Each structure stands twice: as structure tokens, then as C-alpha cells.
Coordinates of C-alpha atoms and ligand atoms in Angstrom, one line a residue:
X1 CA 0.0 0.0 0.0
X2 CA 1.1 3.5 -0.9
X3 CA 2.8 5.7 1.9
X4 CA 0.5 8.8 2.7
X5 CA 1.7 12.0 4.3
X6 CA -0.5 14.7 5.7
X7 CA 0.2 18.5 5.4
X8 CA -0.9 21.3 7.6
X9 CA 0.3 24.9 6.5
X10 CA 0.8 28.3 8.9
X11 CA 1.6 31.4 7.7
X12 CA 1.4 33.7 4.1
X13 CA 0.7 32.2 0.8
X14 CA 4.7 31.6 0.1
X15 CA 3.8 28.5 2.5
X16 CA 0.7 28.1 0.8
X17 CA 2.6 27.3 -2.6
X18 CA 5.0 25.5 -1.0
X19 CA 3.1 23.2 0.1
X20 CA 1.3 22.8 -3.1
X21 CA 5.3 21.8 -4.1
X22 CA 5.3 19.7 -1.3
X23 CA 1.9 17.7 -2.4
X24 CA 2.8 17.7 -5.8
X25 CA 6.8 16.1 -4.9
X26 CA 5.1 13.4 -2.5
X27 CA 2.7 12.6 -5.0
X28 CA 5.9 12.0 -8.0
X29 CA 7.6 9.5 -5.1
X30 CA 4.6 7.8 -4.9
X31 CA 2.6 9.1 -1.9
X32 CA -0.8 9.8 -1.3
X33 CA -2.5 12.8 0.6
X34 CA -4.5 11.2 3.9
X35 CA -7.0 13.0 5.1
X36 CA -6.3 13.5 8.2
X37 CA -3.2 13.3 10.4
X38 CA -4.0 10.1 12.1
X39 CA -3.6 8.1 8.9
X40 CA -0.6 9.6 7.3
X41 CA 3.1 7.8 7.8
X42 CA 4.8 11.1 7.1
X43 CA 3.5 14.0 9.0
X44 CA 4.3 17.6 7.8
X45 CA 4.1 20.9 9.2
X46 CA 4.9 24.2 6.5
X47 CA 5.6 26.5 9.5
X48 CA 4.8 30.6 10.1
X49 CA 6.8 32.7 13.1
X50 CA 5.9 36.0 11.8
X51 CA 4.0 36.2 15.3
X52 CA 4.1 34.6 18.7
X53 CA 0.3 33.4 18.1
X54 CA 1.8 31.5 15.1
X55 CA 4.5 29.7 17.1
X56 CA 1.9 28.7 19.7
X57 CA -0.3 27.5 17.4
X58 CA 1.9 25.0 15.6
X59 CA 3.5 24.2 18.8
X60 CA -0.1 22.9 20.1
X61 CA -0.2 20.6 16.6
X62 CA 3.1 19.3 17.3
X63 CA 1.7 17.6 20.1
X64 CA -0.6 15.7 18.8
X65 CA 2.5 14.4 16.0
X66 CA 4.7 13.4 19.2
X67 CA 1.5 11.4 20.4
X68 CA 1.1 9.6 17.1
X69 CA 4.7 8.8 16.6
X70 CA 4.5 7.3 20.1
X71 CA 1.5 5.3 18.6
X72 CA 3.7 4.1 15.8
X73 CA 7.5 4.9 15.4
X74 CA 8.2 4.0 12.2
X75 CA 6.0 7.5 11.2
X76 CA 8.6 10.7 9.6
X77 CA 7.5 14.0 11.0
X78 CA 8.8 16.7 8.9
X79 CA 9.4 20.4 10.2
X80 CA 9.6 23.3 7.4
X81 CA 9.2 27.0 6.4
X82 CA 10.1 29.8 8.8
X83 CA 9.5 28.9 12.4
X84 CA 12.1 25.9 11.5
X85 CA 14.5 28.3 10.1
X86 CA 14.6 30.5 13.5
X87 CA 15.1 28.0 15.6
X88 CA 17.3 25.6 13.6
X89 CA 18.9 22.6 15.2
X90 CA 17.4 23.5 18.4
X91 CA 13.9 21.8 16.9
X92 CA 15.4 18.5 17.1
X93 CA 16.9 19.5 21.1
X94 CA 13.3 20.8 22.0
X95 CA 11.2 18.4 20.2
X96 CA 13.2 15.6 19.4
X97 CA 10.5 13.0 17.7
X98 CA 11.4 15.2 14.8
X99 CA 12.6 13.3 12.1
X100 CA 13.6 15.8 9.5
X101 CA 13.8 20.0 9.4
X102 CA 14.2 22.4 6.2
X103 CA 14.0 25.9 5.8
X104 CA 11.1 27.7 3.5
X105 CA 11.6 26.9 -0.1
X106 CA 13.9 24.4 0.5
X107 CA 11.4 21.2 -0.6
X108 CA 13.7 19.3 -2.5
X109 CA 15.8 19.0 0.7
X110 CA 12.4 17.0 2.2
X111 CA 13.0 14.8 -1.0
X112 CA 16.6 14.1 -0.3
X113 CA 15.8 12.8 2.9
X114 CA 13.1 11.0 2.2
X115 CA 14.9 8.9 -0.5
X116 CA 18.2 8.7 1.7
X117 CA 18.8 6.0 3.9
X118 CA 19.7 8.4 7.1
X119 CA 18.5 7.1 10.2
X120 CA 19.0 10.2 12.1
X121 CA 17.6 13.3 12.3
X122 CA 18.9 16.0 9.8
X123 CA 17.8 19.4 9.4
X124 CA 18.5 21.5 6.0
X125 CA 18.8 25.5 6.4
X126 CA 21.0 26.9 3.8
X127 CA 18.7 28.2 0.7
X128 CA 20.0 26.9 -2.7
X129 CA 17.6 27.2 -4.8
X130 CA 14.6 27.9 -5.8
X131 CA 12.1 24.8 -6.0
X132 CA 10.5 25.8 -9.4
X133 CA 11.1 22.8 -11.2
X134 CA 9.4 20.7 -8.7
X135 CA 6.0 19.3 -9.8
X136 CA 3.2 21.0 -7.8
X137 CA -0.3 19.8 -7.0
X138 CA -2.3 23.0 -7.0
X139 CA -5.2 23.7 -4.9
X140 CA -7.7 24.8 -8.0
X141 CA -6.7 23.9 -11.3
X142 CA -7.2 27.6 -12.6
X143 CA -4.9 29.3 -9.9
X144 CA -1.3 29.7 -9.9
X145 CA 1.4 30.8 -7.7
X146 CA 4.9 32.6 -8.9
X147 CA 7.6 32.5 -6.6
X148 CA 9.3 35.6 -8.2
X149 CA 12.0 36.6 -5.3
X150 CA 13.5 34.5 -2.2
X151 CA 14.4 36.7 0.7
X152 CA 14.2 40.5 2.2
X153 CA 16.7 43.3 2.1
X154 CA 14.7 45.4 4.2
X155 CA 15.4 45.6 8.0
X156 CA 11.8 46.5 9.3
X157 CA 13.0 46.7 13.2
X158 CA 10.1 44.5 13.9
X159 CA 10.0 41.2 11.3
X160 CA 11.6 38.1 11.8
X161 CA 11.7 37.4 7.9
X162 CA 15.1 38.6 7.1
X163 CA 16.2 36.8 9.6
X164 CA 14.3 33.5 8.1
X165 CA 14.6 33.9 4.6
X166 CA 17.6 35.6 4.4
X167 CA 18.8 38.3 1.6
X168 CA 17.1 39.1 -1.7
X169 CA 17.5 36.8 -4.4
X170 CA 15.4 37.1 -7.8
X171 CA 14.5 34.4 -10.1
X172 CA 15.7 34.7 -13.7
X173 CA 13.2 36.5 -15.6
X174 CA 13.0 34.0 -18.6
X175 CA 12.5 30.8 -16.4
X176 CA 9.7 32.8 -14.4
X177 CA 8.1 33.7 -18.2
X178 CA 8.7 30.1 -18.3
X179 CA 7.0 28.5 -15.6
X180 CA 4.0 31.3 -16.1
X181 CA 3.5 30.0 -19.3
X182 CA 3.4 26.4 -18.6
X183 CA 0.9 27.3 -15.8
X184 CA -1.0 29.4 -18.4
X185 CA -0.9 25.8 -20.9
X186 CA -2.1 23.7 -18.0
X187 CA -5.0 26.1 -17.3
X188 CA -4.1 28.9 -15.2
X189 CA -6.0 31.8 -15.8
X190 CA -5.0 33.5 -12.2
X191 CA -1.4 34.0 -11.4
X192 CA -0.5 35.8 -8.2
X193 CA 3.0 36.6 -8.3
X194 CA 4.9 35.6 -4.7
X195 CA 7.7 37.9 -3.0
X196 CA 8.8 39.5 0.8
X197 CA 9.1 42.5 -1.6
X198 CA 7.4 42.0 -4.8
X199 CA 8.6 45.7 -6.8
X200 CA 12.5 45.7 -5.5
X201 CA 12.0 42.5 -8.0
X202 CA 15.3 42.6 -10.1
X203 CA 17.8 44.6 -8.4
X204 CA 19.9 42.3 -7.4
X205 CA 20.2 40.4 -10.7
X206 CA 23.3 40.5 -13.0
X207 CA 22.7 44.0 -15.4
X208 CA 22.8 42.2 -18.7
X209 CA 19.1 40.6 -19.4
X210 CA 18.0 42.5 -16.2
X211 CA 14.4 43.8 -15.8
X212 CA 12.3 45.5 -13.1
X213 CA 9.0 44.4 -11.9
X214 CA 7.2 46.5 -13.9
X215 CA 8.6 44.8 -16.7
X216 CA 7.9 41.8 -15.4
X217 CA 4.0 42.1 -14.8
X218 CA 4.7 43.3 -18.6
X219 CA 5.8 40.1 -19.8
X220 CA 3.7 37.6 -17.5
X221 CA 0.3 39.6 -18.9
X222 CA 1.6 39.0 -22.5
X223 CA 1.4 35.3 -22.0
X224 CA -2.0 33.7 -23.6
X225 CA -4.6 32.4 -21.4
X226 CA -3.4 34.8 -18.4
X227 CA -6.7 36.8 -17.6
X228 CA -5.8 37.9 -14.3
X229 CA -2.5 38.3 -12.6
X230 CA -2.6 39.5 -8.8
X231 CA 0.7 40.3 -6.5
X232 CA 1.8 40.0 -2.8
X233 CA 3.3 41.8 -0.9
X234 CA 4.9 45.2 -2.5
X235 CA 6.8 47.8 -0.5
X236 CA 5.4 51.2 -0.2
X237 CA 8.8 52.6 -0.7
X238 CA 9.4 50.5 -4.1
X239 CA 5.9 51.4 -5.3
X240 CA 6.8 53.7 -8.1
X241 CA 5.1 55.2 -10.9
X242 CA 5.5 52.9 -13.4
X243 CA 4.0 49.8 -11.5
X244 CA 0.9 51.8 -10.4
X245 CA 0.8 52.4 -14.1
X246 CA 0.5 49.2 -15.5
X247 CA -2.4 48.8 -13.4
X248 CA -4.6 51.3 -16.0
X249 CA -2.6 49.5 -18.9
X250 CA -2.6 46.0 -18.7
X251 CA -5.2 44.0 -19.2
X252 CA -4.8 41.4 -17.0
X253 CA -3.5 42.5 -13.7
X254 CA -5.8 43.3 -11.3
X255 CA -7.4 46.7 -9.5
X256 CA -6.1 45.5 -6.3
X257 CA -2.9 46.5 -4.3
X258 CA -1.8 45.8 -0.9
X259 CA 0.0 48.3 0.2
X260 CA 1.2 47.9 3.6
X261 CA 0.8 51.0 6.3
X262 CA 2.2 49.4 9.2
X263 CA 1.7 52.8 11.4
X264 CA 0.3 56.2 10.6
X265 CA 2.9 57.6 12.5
X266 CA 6.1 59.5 10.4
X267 CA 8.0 58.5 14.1
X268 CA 6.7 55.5 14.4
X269 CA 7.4 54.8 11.2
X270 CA 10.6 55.4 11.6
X271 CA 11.6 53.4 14.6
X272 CA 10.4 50.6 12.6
X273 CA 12.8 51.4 9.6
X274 CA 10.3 51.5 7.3
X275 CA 11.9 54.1 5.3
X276 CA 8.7 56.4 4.4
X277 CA 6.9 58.6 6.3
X278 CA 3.1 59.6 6.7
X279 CA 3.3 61.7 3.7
X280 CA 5.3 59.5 1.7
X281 CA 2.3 56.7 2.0
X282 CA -0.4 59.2 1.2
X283 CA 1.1 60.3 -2.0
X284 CA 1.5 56.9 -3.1
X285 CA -2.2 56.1 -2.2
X286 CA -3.0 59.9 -4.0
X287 CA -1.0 58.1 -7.2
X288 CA -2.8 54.7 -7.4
X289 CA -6.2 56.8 -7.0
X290 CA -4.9 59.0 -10.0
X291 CA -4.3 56.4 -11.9
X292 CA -6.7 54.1 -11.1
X293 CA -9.0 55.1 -9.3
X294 CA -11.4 51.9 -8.8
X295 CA -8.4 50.5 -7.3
X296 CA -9.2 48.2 -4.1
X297 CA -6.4 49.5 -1.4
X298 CA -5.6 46.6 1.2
X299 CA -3.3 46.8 4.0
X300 CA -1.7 45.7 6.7
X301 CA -1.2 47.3 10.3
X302 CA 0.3 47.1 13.6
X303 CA -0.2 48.8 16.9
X304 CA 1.0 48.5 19.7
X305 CA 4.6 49.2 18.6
X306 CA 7.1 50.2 21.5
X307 CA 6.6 53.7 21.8
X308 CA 3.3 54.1 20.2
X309 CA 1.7 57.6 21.9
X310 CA -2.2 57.7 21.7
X311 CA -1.2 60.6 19.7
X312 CA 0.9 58.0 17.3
X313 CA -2.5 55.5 17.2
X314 CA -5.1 58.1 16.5
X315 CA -2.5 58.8 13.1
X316 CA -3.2 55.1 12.3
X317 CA -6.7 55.6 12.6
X318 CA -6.4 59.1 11.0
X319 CA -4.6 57.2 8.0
X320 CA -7.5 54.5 7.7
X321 CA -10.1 56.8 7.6
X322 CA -8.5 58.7 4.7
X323 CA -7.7 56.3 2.8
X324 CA -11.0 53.8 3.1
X325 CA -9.3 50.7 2.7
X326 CA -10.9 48.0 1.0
X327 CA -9.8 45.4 3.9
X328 CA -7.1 45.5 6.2
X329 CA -5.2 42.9 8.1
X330 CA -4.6 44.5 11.5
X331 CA -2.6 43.1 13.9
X332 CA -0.5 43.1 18.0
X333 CA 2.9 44.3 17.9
X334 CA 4.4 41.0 19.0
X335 CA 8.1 40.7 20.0
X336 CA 9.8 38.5 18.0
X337 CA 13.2 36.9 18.9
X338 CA 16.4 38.4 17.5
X339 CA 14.9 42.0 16.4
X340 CA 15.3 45.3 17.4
X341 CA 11.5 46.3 18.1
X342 CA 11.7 43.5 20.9
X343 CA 14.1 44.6 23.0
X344 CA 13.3 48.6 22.5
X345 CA 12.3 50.7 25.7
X346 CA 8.4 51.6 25.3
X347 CA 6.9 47.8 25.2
X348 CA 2.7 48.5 25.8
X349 CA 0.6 46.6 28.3
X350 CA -1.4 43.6 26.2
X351 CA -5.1 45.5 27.2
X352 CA -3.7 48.7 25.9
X353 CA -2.8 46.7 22.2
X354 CA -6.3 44.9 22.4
X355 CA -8.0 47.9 23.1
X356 CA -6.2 50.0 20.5
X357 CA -6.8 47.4 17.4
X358 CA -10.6 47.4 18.7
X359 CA -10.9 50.7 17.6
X360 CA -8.8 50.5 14.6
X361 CA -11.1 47.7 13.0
X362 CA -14.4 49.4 14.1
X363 CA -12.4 52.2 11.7
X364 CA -11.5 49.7 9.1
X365 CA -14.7 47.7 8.4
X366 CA -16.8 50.8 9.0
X367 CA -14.6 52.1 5.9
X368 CA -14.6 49.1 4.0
X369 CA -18.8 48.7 3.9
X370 CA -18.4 52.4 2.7
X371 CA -16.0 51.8 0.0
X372 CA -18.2 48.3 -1.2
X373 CA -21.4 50.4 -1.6
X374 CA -19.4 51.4 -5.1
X375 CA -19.9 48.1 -6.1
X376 CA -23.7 47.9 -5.6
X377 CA -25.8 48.1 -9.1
X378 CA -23.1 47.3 -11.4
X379 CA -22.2 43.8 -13.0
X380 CA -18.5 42.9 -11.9
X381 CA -16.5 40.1 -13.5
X382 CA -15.9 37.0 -11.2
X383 CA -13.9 34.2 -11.4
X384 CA -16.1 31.1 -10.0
X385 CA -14.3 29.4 -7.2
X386 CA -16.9 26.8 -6.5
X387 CA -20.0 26.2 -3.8
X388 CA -20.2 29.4 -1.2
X389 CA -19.2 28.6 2.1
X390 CA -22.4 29.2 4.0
X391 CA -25.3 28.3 1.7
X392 CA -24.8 25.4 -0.8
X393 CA -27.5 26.8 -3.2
X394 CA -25.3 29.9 -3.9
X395 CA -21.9 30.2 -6.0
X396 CA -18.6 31.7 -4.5
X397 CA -16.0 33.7 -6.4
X398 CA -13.6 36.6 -6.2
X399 CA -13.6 40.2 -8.4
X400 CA -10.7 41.7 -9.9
X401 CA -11.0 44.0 -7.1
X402 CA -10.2 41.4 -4.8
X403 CA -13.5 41.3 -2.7
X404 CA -15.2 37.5 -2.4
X405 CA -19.1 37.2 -4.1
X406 CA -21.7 34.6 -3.1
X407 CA -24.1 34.7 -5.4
X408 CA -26.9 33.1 -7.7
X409 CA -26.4 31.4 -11.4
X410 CA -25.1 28.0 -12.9
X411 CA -21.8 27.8 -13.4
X412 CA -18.5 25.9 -13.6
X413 CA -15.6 26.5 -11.0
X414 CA -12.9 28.1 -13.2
X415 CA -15.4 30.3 -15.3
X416 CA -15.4 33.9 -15.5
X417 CA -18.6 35.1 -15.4
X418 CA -20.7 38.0 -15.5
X419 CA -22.4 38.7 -11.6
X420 CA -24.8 42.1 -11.0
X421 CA -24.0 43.2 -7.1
X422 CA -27.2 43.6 -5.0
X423 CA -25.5 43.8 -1.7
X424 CA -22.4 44.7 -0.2
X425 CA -20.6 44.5 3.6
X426 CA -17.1 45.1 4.5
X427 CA -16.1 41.6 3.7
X428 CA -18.5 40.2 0.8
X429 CA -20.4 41.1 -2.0
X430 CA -24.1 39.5 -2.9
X431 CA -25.4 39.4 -6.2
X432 CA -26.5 37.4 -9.2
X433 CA -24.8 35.6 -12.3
X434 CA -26.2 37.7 -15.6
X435 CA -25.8 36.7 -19.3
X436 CA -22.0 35.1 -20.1
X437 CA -19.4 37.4 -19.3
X438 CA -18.3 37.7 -23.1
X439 CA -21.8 39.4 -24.1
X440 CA -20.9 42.0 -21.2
X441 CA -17.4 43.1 -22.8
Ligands
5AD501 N1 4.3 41.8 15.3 C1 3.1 42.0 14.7 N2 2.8 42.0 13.4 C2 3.9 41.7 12.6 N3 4.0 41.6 11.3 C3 5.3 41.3 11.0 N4 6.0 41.2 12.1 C4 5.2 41.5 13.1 C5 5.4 41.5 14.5 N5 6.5 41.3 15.1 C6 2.9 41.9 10.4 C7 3.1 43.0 9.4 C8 3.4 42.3 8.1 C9 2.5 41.2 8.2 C10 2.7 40.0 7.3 O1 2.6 40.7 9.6 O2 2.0 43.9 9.4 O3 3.0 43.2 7.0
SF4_502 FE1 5.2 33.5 8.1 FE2 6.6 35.5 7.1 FE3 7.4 33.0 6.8 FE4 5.3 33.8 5.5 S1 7.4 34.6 5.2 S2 5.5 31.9 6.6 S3 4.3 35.2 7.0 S4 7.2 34.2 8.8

């Protein structure tokens, strides 16, 4: 009988798509996906460490792994992604039923050991490569990742990522054009391009050949079959003109950018090395609205930051009322080993952070309903993602903008389709599918 593994993921979609590679490597040696832990002879976790919530989380999972290999020793457990990378060898010291440890991206190291004869526990944390000529097993057929960039040369005083995934290192431009268009041949029609720092994209590549990520989004919308290409996460500081251009130019990428705040705060800001200030931000979000003015505005913020004055918090909330974001992930400044934010004089009691992001996302949803009333009365293309999540008679699906649908009609997961919005909240849009999409355009 075949071996089966089981796969839980933490963390941003880079984990997401590498587990995808995970699934689809197992499946080339021969394994097959259980469905639940219990079953599987090889146990994997893709791990997150962005924030102490995330480490405790997985930590409770591991648990249940070291109970099950208890059960039965001849079962692998398998540590990767980030969490793995912090702490290194010390996994197999704290937790040693651990059979095998790899950094993020570094999948084909899982393979190695999983075909070697070792015995002992090894753990894998140098990146060599990037793991885009493994086989994947993709989630939904008609979605795609693109791991553009490994790696971070910012040194945001809070993040642990630098420390994780190390410095910046772009993929070759004509093996991403590649890869985009064998996803396009094997029926992607949604590509989300994958990066700590999506627009510094090229930089650090050898001059001759070179290209920017403007260039890039260029090259990837060119590509037949591509209808929508989305991208995560850029840096407000990299967010020059001639990105937020390509947004009103090209036809497939999306009216949707996340553009992360962090703090409305210019000093704020600047104890967390961010490298732009209040003003900076709001002529970027002044840029995309010039440009494109339909343009959902996502974000991501953090209070709570040593230091942060009520007079530095009401900026935030100052910030997110200007801007109306279209969603926001909002999150506790949590301390994370090895950084400078941790150990800086200022650290806020836990009930003054709780109570501080309770006002911030009254702000943000309050905003977001607002900005999702534009939405109401006209007919917005969505890609079908299947059954919605709460009533079975309904269909689920995303706009370009971003913002999830449930809504009525017959259709195939995969199809773009025509849907007129009758409702809207700060989360999802209601409506009902109209005449096929290509009558609409
Ligand atoms: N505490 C809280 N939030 C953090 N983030 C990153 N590091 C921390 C931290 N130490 C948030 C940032 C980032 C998102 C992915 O996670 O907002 O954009
Ligand atoms: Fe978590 Fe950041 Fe690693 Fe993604 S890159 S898995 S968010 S620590």
C-alpha cells in the first residue's frame, strides 16, 4: 500500500505554494494525501513565526504528532518553512521525535531525505535554490502561484523574515516567463506573483538581461490564457510610478494593491525602519487613486509598537479613515526573537494593544462597507471558485478588485462570469450571475 503523508500549512501564501510543491513532490515518489493526520506515515508541518500566536499555534499541533509517533515509530515527522529556520537545530533539542527540518523553499531537501537511507535526524537551512522545477499539485486547477523573489533586504526593526529567509535573491526572468507560461498551458488563468518585496524585484540580478518588476507584470500579462494576474506583498517605498501604471494599462492585472501602512505615524514609522513617512504613504495612495481610481487599497497594520503615543495611534486611525481601505489585516505588535523592536524601551501593556486594534477595525470595516457600496448596481467580472461557504445553493467567487461574491447562477468553478452586485458588507459582496461574461465586454 502507498505511503500517505499529511500536510498542515501556517503562515502567508509563500507556504501556501510550498506546500502545493510539497503535495505535488510526494505525489511524484509515490505518496498519497490522507486525510487526516492520524492516517498519514509522514506528517508535515509548513511553518509561520511572523508572530508569537503563530508559534503557539503549531507548537499545540506538534503535540498531537509526538502522540502519534508514540503510537507508531516507524512515522517521519517533517518540520519546514520559517519557524524551522529560526530556531534551527534546536527543533530536534526541543522536540526531538522530529525526524527531518528544512528551511522555507527548501522542498527538494524533504525529497533528499526521504529517499536517503539516514536514520537520524537531519535538518536542512542553507537556501540553494529555488524549488520551481518541482512538480506542484495546485489547490484549484485555474490558480497559480509565482515564486518571483526569495528573501528581504529590508530591516523593518520589527519582522523576523530577514532573519528567516535571508537576503534578496530574484528568479531569472525568462525561467519565471517560463514556468508562467506552462501554468498558463495547464489552465491557469489566475497568477498571483509571490515575494517578501514584490517591486524591489530585479535589483539584485546580473545588469545584462535584467528587468524590473514592472517589466515583469509586462511580460507575465503578455502570455495567452493569463486573464488575471494579482501580486503579494509590495513595499510602499518600491511602489513607483510605473507599476501603479501598469495597473490602468494592462489588461490582466488586477485593480487591487496591498500596500502595507504598518503605522500612521512618520516616528513611528521610523523606529520601525520602514523608510517612508506619513506623507510619503499618502502620496502613493494619491498616485494609485490617479491612476486608477477603482483600485481596491488593502493593507496591513500594527499597533502596539514600543513607543506608540495615543497621539501616534489616533495617526493610524487618521490614516485608515482617509484612505477607506478595501480590507485590512490588522494586527499586536508582537516581539519577536532576534529584532530590534523587541528589546526597544516603550513595550505596551497587552489591554492597551487589544483595546487599541478594537478601535482600529471598528475604523477599518466601517470604511470598507463604505467603500463596497461602489460596487452595488453594477455587473462585476468573477472568477467562480466553487459552492459558497455558508449556503450550498449559492456560487462563491472573487472580483478583480479582490472582494469575495456569493451569489446566484449555474456555473463551472474556473469560469469567468458576469455577476450584478445587489449587496455589499465590508467583507463580501451579494449578487446574481447575468448573461455570459463575453456578451458583457
Ligand atoms: N508583530 C506583529 N505583526 C507583525 N507583522 C510582521 N511582524 C510582526 C510583529 N513582530 C505583520 C506586518 C506584516 C504582516 C505580514 O505581519 O503587518 O506586513
Ligand atoms: Fe510566516 Fe513570514 Fe514566513 Fe510567511 S514569510 S511563513 S508570514 S514568517
Amino acid at each position: 500500500m502507498a505511503q500517505k503523508f499529511h500536510v498542515t500549512t501556517f503562515g502567508c501564501q509563500m507556504n501556501v505554494h510550498d506546500s502545493e510543491r510539497m503535495r505535488g513532490m510526494l505525489a511524484s515518489l509515490g505518496y498519497e494525501e490522507a486525510s487526516e493526520r492520524g492516517e498519514a506515515d509522514l506528517i508535515l508541518f509548513n511553518t509561520c513565526s511572523i508572530r508569537e500566536s503563530a508559534d503557539s499555534r503549531f507548537i499545540a499541533h506538534l503535540g498531537e504528532a509526538k502522540r502519534l509517533k508514540g503510537e507508531d515509530p516507524q512515522r517521519i515527522v517533517g518540520v519546514g518553512g520559517c519557524w524551522a529556520q529560526s530556531v534551527k537545530e534546536e527543533v530536534f533539542e526541543r522536540f526531538p521525535f522530529v525526524d527531518v527540518a528544512f528551511g522555507p523553499g527548501q522542498i527538494h531537501k524533504l525529497a533528499e531525505f526521504l529517499n536517503s537511507d539516514s536514520i537520524s535526524a537531519q535538518g536542512y537551512f542553507e537556501f540553494e535554490d529555488f524549488s520551481g522545477h518541482l512538480p506542484t499539485r495546485r489547490e484549484r486547477e485555474f490558480q497559480g502561484w509565482l515564486q518571483i523573489s526569495q528573501g528581504c533586504n529590508c530591516a523593518c526593526s520589527y519582522c523576523i523574515v530577514p532573519s528567516t529567509r535571508g537576503r534578496e535573491v530574484s528568479r531569472d526572468p525568462g525561467e519565471l516567463i517560463a514556468e508562467a507560461e506552462a501554468l498558463a498551458a495547464d489552465g491557469v488563468r489566475e497568477v498571483t506573483l509571490l515575494g517578501q518585496n514584490v517591486n524591489s524585484y530585479g535589483r539584485d540580478l546580473p545588469p545584462a538581461g535584467r528587468i524590473g518588476f514592472s517589466e515583469l507584470l509586462r511580460r507575465v500579462d503578455a502570455i495567452e490564457g493569463i486573464d488575471r494576474i494579482r501580486y503579494t506583498s509590495p513595499h510602499p517605498k518600491d511602489m513607483k510610478e510605473d507599476v501603479i501604471r501598469v495597473h490602468a494599462e494592462l489588461p490582466a492585472l488586477c485593480e487591487q494593491i496591498h500596500l502595507p501602512l504598518q503605522s500612521g505615524s512618520s516616528a513611528v514609522l521610523k523606529r520601525m525602519r520602514r523608510t517612508y513617512d506619513r506623507e510619503r504613504y499618502m502620496d502613493r495612495v494619491a498616485l494609485i487613486r490617479e491612476h486608477v481610481p477603482d483600485c481596491a487599497i488593502t493593507t496591513d497594520i500594527i499597533v502596539g509598537f514600543p513607543g506608540e503615543t495615543e497621539r501616534d495611534f489616533e495617526e493610524t486611525l487618521e490614516v485608515a479613515e482617509e484612505v477607506g481601505y478595501d480590507g485590512a489585516f490588522t494586527f499586536l505588535f508582537s516581539p519577536r526573537r532576534e529584532t530590534e523592536a523587541a528589546t526597544m524601551e516603550g513595550q505596551l501593556p497587552h489591554p492597551v494593544k487589544v483595546e487599541r486594534l478594537q478601535r482600529l477595525v471598528e475604523v477599518v470595516q466601517r470604511r470598507a462597507a463604505e467603500r463596497a457600496q461602489r460596487f452595488v448596481g453594477r455587473t462585476m467580472e468573477v472568477l467562480v471558485e466553487g459552492t459558497s461557504r455558508t449556503d450550498e445553493t449559492r456560487l462563491r467567487g472573487r472580483t478583480r478588485h479582490g472582494k469575495a461574491v456569493n451569489f446566484d447562477g449555474v456555473a463551472e468553478a474556473g469560469e469567468l462570469v458576469g455577476v450584478e452586485i445587489e449587496s455589499a458588507t465590508s467583507q463580501t459582496l451579494g449578487g446574481v450571475a447575468v448573461k455570459p461574461l463575453a456578451s458583457l465586454l
